[in-house]
CSV table of C-alpha atoms and ligand atoms in Angstrom, one decimal:
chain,number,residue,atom,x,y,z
K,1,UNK,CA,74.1,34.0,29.7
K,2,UNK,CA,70.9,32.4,28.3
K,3,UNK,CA,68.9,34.7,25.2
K,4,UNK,CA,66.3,35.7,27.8
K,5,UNK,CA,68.5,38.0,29.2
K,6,UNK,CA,68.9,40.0,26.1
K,7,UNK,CA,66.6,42.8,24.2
K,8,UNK,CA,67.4,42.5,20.6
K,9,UNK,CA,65.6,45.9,18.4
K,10,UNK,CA,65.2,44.5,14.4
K,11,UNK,CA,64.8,47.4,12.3
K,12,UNK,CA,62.3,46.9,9.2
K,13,UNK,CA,59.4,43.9,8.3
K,14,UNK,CA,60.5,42.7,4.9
K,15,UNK,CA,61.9,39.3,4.1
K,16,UNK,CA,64.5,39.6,6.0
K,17,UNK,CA,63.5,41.4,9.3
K,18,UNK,CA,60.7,39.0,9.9
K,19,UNK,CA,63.1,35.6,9.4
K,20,UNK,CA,65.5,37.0,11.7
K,21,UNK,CA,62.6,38.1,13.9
K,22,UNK,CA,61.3,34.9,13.9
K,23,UNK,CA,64.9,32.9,14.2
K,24,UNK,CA,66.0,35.5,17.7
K,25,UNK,CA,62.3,34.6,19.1
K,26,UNK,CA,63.0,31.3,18.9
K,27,UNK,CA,66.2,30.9,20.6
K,28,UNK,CA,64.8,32.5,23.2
K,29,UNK,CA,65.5,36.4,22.7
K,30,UNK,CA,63.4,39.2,23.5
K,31,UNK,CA,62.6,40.8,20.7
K,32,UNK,CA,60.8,43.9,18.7
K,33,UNK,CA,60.5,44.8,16.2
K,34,UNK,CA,60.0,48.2,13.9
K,35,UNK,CA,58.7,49.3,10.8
K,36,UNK,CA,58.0,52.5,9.6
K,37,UNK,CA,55.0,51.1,7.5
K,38,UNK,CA,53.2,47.9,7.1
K,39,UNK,CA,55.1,44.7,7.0
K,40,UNK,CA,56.0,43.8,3.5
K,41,UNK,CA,55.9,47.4,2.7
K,42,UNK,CA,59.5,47.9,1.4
K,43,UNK,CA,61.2,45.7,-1.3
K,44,UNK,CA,59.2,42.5,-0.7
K,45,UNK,CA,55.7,43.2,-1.1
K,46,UNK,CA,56.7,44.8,-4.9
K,47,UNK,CA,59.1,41.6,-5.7
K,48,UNK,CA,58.5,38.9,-8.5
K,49,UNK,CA,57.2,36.8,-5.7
K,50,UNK,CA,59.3,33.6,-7.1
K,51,UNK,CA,60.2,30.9,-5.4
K,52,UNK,CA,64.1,31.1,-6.9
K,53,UNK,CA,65.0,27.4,-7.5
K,54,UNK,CA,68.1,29.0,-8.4
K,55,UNK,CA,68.3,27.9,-12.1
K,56,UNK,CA,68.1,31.2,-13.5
K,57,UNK,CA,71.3,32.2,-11.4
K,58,UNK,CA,73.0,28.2,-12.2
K,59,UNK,CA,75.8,30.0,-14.7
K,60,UNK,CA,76.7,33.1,-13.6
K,61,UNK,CA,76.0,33.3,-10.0
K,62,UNK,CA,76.6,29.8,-8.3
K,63,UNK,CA,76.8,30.9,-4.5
K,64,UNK,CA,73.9,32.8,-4.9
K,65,UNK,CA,71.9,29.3,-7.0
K,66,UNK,CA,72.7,27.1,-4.2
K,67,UNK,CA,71.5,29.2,-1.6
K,68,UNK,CA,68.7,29.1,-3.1
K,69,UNK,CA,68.1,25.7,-4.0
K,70,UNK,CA,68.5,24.9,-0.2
K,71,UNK,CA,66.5,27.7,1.0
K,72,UNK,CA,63.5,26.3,-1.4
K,73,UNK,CA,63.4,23.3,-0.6
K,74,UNK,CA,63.9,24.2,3.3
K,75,UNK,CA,60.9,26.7,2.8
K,76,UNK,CA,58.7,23.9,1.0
K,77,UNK,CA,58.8,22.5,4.2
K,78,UNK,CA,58.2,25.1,6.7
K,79,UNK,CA,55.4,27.5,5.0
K,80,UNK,CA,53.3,25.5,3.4
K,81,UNK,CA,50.5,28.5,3.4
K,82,UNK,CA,52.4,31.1,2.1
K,83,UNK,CA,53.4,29.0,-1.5
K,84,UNK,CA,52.4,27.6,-5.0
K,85,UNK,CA,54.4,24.9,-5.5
K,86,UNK,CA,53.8,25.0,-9.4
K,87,UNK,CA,57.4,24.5,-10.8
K,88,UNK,CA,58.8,26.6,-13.6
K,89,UNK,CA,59.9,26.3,-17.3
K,90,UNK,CA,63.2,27.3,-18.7
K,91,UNK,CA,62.4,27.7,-22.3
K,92,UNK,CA,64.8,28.3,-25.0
K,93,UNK,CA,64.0,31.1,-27.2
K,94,UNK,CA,65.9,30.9,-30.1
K,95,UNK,CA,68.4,29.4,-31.3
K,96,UNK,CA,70.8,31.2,-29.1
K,97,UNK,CA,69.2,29.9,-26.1
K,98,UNK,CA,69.4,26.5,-27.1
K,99,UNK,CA,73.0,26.4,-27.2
K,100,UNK,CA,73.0,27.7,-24.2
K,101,UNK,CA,71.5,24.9,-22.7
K,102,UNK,CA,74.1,22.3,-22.5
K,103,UNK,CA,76.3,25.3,-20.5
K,104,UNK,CA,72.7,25.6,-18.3
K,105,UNK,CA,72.1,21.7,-18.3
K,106,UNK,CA,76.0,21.6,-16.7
K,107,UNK,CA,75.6,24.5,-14.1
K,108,UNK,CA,72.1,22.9,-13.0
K,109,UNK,CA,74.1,19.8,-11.9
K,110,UNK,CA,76.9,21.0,-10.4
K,111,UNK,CA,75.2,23.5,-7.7
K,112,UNK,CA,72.3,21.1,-7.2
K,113,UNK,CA,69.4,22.0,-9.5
K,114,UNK,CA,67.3,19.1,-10.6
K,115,UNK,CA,66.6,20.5,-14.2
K,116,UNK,CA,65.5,18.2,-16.6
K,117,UNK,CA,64.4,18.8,-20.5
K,118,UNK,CA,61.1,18.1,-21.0
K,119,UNK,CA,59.2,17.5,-24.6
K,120,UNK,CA,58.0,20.2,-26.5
K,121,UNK,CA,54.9,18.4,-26.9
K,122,UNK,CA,54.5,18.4,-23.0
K,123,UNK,CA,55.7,21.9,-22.7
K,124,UNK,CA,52.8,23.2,-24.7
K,125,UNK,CA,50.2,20.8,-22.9
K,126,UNK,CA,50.8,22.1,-19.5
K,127,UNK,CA,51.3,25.8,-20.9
K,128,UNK,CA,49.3,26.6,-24.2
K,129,UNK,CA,49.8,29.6,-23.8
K,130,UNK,CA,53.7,29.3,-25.0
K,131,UNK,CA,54.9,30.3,-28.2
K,132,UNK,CA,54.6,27.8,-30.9
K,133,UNK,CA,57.9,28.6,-32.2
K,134,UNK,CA,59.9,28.1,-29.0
K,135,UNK,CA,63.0,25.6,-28.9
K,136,UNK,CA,63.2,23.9,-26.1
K,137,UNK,CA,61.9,23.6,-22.6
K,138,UNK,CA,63.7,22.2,-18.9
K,139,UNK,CA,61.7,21.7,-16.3
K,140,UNK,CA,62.8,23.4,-12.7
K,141,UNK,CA,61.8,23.2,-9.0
K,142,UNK,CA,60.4,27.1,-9.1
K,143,UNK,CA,57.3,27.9,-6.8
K,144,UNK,CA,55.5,31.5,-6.5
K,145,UNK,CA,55.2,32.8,-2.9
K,146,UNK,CA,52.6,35.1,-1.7
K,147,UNK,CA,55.3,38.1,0.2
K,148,UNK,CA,52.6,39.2,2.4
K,149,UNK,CA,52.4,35.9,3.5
K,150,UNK,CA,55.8,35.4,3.6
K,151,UNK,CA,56.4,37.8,6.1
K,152,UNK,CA,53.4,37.4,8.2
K,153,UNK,CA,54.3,33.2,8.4
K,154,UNK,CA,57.2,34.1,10.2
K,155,UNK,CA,56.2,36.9,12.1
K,156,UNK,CA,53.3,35.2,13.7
K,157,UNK,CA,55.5,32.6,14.9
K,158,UNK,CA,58.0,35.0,16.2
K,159,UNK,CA,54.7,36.5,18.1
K,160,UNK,CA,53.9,33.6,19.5
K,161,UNK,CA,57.6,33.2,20.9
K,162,UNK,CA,57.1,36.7,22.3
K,163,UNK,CA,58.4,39.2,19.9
K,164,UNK,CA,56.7,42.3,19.7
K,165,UNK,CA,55.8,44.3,16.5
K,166,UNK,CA,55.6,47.6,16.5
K,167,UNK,CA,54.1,49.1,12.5
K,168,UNK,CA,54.3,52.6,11.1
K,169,UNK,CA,56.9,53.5,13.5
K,170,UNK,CA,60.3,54.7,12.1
K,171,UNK,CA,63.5,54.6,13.5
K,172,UNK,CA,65.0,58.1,13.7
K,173,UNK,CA,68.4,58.0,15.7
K,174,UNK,CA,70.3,54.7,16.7
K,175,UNK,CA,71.3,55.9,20.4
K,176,UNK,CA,74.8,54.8,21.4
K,177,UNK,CA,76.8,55.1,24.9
K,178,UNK,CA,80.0,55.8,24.5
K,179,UNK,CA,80.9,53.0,21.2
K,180,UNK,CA,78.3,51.0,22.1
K,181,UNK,CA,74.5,51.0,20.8
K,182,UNK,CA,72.2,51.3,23.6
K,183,UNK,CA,68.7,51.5,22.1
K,184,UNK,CA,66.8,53.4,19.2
K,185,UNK,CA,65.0,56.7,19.1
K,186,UNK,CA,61.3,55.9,16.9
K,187,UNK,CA,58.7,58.7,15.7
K,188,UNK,CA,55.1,56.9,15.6
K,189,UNK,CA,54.1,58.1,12.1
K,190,UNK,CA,50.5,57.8,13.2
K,191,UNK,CA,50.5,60.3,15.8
K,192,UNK,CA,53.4,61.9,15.9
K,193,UNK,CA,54.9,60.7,19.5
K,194,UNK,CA,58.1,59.5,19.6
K,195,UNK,CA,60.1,57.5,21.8
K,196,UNK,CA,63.8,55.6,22.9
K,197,UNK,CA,63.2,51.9,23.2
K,198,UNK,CA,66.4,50.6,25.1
K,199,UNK,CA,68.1,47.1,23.3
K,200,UNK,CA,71.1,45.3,23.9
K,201,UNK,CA,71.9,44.7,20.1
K,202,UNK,CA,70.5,46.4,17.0
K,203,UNK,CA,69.6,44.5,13.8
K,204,UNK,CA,69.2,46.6,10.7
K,205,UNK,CA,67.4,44.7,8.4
K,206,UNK,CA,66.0,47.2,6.4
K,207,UNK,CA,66.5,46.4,2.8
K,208,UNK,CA,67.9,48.5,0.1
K,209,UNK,CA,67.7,51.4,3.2
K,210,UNK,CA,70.1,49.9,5.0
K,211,UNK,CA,72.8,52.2,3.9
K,212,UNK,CA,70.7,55.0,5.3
K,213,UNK,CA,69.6,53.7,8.8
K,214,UNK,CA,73.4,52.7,9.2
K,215,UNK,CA,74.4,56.4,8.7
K,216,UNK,CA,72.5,57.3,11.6
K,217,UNK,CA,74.7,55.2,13.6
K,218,UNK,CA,78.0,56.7,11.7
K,219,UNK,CA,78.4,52.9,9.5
K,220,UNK,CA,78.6,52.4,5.9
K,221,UNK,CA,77.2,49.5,4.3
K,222,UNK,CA,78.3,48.9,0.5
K,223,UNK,CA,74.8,48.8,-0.9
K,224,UNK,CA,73.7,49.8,-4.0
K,225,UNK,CA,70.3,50.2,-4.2
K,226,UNK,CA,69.5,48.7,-8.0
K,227,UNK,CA,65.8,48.8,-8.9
K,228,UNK,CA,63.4,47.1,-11.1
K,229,UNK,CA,60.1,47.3,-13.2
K,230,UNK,CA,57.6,45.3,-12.7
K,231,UNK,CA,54.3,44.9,-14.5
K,232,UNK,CA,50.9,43.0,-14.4
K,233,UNK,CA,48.5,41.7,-16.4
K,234,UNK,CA,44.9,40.9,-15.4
K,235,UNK,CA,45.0,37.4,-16.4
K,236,UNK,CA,46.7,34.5,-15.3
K,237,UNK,CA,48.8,33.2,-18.4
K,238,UNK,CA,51.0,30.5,-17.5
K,239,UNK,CA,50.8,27.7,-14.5
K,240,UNK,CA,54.0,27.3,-14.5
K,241,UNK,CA,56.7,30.0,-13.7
K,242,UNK,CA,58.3,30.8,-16.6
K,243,UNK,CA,61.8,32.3,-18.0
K,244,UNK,CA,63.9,32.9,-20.5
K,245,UNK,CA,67.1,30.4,-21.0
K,246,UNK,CA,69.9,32.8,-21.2
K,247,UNK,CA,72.1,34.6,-18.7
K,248,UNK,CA,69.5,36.9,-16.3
K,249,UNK,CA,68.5,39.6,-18.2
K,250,UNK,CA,65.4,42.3,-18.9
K,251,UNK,CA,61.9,41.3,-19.6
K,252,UNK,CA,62.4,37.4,-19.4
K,253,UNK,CA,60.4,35.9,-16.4
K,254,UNK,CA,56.5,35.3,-16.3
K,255,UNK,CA,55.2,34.8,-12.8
K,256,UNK,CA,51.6,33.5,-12.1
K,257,UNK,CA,50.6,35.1,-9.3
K,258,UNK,CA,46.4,34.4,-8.0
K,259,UNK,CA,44.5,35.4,-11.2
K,260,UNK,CA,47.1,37.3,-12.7
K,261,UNK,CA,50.7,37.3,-14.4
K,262,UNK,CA,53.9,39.2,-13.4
K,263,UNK,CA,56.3,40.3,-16.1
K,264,UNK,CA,59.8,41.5,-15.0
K,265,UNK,CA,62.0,43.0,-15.0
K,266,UNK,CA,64.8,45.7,-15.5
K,267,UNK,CA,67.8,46.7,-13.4
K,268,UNK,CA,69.4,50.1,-13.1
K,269,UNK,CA,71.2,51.7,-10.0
K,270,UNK,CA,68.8,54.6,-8.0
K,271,UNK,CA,70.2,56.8,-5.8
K,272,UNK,CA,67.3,57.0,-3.2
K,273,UNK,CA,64.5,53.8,-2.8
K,274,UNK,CA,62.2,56.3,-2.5
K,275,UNK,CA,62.4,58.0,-5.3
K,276,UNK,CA,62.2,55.7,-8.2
K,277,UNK,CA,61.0,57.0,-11.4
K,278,UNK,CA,59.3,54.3,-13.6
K,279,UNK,CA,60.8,54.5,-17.3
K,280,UNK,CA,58.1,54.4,-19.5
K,281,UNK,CA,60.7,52.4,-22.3
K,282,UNK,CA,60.8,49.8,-19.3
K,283,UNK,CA,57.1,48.8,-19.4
K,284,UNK,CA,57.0,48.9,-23.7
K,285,UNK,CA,59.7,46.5,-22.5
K,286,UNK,CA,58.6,43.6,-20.8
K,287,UNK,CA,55.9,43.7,-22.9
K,288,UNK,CA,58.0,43.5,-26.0
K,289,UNK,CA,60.1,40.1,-24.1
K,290,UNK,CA,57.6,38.5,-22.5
K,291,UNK,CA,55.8,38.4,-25.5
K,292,UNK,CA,58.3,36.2,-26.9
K,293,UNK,CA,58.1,33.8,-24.6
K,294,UNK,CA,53.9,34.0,-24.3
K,295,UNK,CA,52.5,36.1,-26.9
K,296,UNK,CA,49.3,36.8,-25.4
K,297,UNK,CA,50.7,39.0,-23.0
K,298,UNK,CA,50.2,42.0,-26.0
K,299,UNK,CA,46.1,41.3,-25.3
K,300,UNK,CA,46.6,42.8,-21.5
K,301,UNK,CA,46.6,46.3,-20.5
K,302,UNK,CA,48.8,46.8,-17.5
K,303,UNK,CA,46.3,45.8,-14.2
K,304,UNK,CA,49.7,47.6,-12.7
K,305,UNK,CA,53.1,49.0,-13.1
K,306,UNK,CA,55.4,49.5,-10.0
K,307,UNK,CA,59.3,49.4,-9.0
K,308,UNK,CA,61.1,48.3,-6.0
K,309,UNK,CA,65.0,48.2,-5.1
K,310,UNK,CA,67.1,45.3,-4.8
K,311,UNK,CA,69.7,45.7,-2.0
K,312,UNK,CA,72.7,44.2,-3.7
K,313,UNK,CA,76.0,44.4,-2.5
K,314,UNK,CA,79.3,45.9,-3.8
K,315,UNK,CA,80.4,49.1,-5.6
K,316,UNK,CA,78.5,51.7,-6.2
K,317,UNK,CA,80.3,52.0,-9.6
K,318,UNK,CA,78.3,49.2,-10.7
K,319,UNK,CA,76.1,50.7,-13.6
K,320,UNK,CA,73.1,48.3,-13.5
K,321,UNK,CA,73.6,45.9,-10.9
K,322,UNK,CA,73.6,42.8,-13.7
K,323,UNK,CA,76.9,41.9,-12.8
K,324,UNK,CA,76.4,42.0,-8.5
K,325,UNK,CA,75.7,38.5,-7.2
K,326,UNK,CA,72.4,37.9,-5.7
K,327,UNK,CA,74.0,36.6,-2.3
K,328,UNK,CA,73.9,38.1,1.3
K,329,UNK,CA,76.1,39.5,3.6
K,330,UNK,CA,76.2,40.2,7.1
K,331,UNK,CA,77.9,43.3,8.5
K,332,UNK,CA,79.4,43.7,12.9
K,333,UNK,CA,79.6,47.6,12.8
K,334,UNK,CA,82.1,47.2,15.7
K,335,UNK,CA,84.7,48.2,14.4
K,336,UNK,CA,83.5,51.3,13.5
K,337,UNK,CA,82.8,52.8,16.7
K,338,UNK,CA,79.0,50.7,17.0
K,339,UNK,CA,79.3,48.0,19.0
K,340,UNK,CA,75.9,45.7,19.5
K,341,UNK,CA,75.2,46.8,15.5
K,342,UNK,CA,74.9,44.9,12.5
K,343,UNK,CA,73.3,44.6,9.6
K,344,UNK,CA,72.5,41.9,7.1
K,345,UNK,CA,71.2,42.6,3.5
K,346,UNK,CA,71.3,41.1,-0.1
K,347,UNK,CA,70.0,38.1,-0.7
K,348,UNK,CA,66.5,37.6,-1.8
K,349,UNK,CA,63.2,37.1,-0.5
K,350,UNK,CA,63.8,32.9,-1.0
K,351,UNK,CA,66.9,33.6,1.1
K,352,UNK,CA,65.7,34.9,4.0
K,353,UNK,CA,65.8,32.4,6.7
K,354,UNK,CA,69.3,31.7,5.4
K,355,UNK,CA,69.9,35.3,5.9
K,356,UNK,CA,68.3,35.2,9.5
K,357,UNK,CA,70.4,32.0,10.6
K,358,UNK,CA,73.7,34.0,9.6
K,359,UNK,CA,72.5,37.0,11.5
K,360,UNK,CA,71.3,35.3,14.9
K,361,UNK,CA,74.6,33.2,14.7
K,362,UNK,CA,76.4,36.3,14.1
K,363,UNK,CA,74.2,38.0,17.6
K,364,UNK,CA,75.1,34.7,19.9
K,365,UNK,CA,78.3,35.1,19.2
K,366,UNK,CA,78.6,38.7,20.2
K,367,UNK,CA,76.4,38.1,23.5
K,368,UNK,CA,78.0,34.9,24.4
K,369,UNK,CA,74.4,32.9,24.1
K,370,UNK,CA,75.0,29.5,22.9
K,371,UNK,CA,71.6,28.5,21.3
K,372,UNK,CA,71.8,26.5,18.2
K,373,UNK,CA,69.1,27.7,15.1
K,374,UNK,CA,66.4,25.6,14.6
K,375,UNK,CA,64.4,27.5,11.7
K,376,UNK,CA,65.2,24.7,9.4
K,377,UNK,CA,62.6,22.3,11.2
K,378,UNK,CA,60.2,24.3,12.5
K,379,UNK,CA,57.0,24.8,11.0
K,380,UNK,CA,55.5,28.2,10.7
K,381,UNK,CA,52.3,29.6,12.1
K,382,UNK,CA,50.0,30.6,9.2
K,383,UNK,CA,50.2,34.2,8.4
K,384,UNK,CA,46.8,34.5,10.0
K,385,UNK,CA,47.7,33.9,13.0
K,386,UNK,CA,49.6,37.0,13.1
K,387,UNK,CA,46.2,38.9,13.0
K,388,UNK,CA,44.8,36.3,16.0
K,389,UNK,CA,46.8,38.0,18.6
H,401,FAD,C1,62.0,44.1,-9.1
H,401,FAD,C2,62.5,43.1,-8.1
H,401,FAD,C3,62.1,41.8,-8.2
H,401,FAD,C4,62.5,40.8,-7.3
H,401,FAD,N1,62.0,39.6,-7.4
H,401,FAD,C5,62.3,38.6,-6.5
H,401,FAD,C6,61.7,37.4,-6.5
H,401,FAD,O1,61.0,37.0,-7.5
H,401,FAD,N2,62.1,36.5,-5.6
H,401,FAD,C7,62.9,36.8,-4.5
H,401,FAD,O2,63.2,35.9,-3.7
H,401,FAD,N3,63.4,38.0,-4.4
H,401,FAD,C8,63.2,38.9,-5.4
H,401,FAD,N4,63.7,40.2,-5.3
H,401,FAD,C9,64.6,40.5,-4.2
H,401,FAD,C10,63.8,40.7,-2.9
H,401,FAD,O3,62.7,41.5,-3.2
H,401,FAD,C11,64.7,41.4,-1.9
H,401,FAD,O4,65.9,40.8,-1.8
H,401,FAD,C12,64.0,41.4,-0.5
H,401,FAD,O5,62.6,41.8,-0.6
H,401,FAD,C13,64.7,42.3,0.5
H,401,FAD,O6,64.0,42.2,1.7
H,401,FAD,P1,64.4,43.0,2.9
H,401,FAD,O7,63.5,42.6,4.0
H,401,FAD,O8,65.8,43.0,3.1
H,401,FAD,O9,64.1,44.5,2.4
H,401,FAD,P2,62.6,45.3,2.4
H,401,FAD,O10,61.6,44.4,2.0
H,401,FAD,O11,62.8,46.5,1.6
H,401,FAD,O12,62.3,45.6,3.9
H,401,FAD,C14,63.0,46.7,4.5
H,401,FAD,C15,62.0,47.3,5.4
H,401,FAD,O13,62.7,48.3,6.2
H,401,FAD,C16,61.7,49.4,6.4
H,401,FAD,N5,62.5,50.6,6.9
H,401,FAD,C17,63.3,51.3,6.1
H,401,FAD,N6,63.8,52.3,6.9
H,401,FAD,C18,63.3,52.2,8.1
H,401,FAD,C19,63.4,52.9,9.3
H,401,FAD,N7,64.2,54.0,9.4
H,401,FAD,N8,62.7,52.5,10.4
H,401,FAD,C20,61.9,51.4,10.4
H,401,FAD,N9,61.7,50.7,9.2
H,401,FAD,C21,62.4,51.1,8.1
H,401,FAD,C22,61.1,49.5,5.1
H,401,FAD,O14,59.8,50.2,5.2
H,401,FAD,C23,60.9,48.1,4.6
H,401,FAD,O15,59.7,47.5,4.9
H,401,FAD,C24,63.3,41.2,-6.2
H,401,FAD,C25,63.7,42.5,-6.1
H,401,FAD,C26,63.3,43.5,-7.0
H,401,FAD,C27,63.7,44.9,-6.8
């Protein structure tokens, strides 16, 4: 059977929906896909927006570093438009952090990482803005990406293989005959119609909701939706990304992003992504770490505060989420009664093609396609294409 024979429905236009768009468009699938509201509207358009070189995961999360080491420099590559290659700064803050570094330094090496230490002197040339009393600084391959972008690179290529995308349209009912999906039921939240689009194989890409849309098919995903506060300020402080040289923790990354700077972030476990009260302790917060890093920050009133939720994986006795790794999994809800379902989640933005190729691999093999991935080479469209259709 070649991909041309088979409709493939993604559900949601984050990150990940649009790589694996993209990646099923260009082995040859037919494919659509649906969001309930405009791409990038979920977790990804309220991220940090960075570029992961992996460095701030080197210690205590290895699988999850090297995936993203590979993924960056794969994504250098391939989406030119959408990033900032500026690099980052792992600075040490005190004295505890610099001990730290050797451990760091180690880590760095062994998953990949280049990560050199740089002199303060040069630290505080390329970033004034730094604290004078800082310890030490190691220079990382970190970039800043623009999410909107992100998205729309890879959805304008996956239009221009055919894919269709379909916006502020939710899926309502995954439709099943007998144990096998058969299509999705959607409600067009513009005007109210709704509608059973017929697909050979369901991909439920939709973030920390995945949980939810996999209910409506009677599947559980082990997701727990941990969420974050973000804040920014209406200057841009830094060049460079930069963060704190300790295990991940609140408050200790500073992302330039245009003419403004990103401070993040916090992590507790929410019950619903759409509910997610912003602690006001949260924002005093960031303010109160970042600061240490680039005092200036206290100057800024917030330009904005907002919070999004990572979908981790793993038990949903985990408290704050700290302790789940940042990688991805991929889920065939076959064997419970949904055949032609699955759903991939985790992961980060910077991960998603990775995340995709898994996915699509995971689709040939259940339709007996043989089509190998090619996402690694293939440039992207720019995102404004996906407006030129
Ligand atoms: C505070 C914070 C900071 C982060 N910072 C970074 C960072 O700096 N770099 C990085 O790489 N990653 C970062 N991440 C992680 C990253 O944002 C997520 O891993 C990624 O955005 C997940 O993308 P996704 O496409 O899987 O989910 P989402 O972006 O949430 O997309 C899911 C989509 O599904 C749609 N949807 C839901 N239900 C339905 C339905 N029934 N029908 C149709 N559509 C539906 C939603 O509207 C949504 O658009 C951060 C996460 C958080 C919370």
């Amino acid at each position: 059977m070649t991909a041309s024979n088979f409709h493939v429905v993604v559900i949601g236009a984050g990150s990940t929906g649009a790589a694996v768009a993209h990646d099923l468009a260009l082995r040859g699938f037919r494919v659509t896909v649906l969001e309930r509201g405009e791409v990038g509207s979920g977790t990804t358009g309220r991220n940090h927006c960075l570029l992961h070189s992996g460095a701030r995961y080197a210690v205590n999360d290895p699988t999850s570093a090297r995936e993203c080491i590979e993924e960056n420099f794969i994504l250098r590559r391939i989406m030119p438009d959408a990033l900032e290659l500026n690099d980052g700064y792992m600075i040490a803050v005190d004295e505890a952090d610099l001990a730290f570094m050797p451990t760091f330094l180690d880590a760095c090496a062994e998953v990949g990482i280049p990560a050199e230490e740089v002199p303060l002197s040069e630290a505080f040339a390329r970033e004034p803005s730094l604290s004078p009393t800082i310890k030490a600084a190691v220079r990382v391959p970190d970039g800043v990406f623009e999410p909107f972008r992100f998205c729309l690179s890879f959805l304008a290529t996956a239009q221009a293989n055919g894919a269709v995308v379909r916006t502020h349209c939710q899926v309502t009912e995954i439709v099943k005959r007998g144990n096998a999906v058969c299509g999705v039921k959607v409600y067009y939240r513009r005007d109210g119609r709704e509608e059973m689009i017929g697909a050979d194989m369901v991909v439920n890409a939709t973030g920390p909701w995945c949980g939810k849309v996999a209910h409506l098919a009677g599947c559980n995903v082990p997701v727990v939706p941990t969420a974050g506060v973000m804040v920014s300020v209406p200057a841009r402080l830094n060049r460079m990304v930069l963060h704190r040289m300790h295990l991940p923790g609140d408050g200790d990354i500073l992302v330039p992003q245009r003419l403004t700077t990103l401070l993040g972030t916090s992590s507790w476990r929410v019950e619903d992504p759409d509910a997610i009260d912003i602690p006001r302790e949260h924002v005093e917060r960031m303010y109160e770490l970042t600061a240490q890093m680039v005092p200036a920050v206290r100057h800024y009133k917030p330009r904005g505060v907002w919070a999004a939720a990572r979908p981790l994986i793993g038990s949903a006795r985990a408290a704050d989420g700290r302790a789940l790794s940042r990688t991805f999994e991929c889920f065939d809800h076959a064997r419970e009664g949904a055949e032609g379902f699955v759903t991939i989640t985790g992961g980060k933005t910077a991960t998603a093609r990775a995340m995709a190729e898994k996915t699509v691999d995971l689709v040939c093999r259940k339709l007996g396609v043989q089509a190998e991935c090619r996402t690694r080479e293939v440039m992207l469209r720019s995102y404004r294409a996906f407006y030129a259709r």
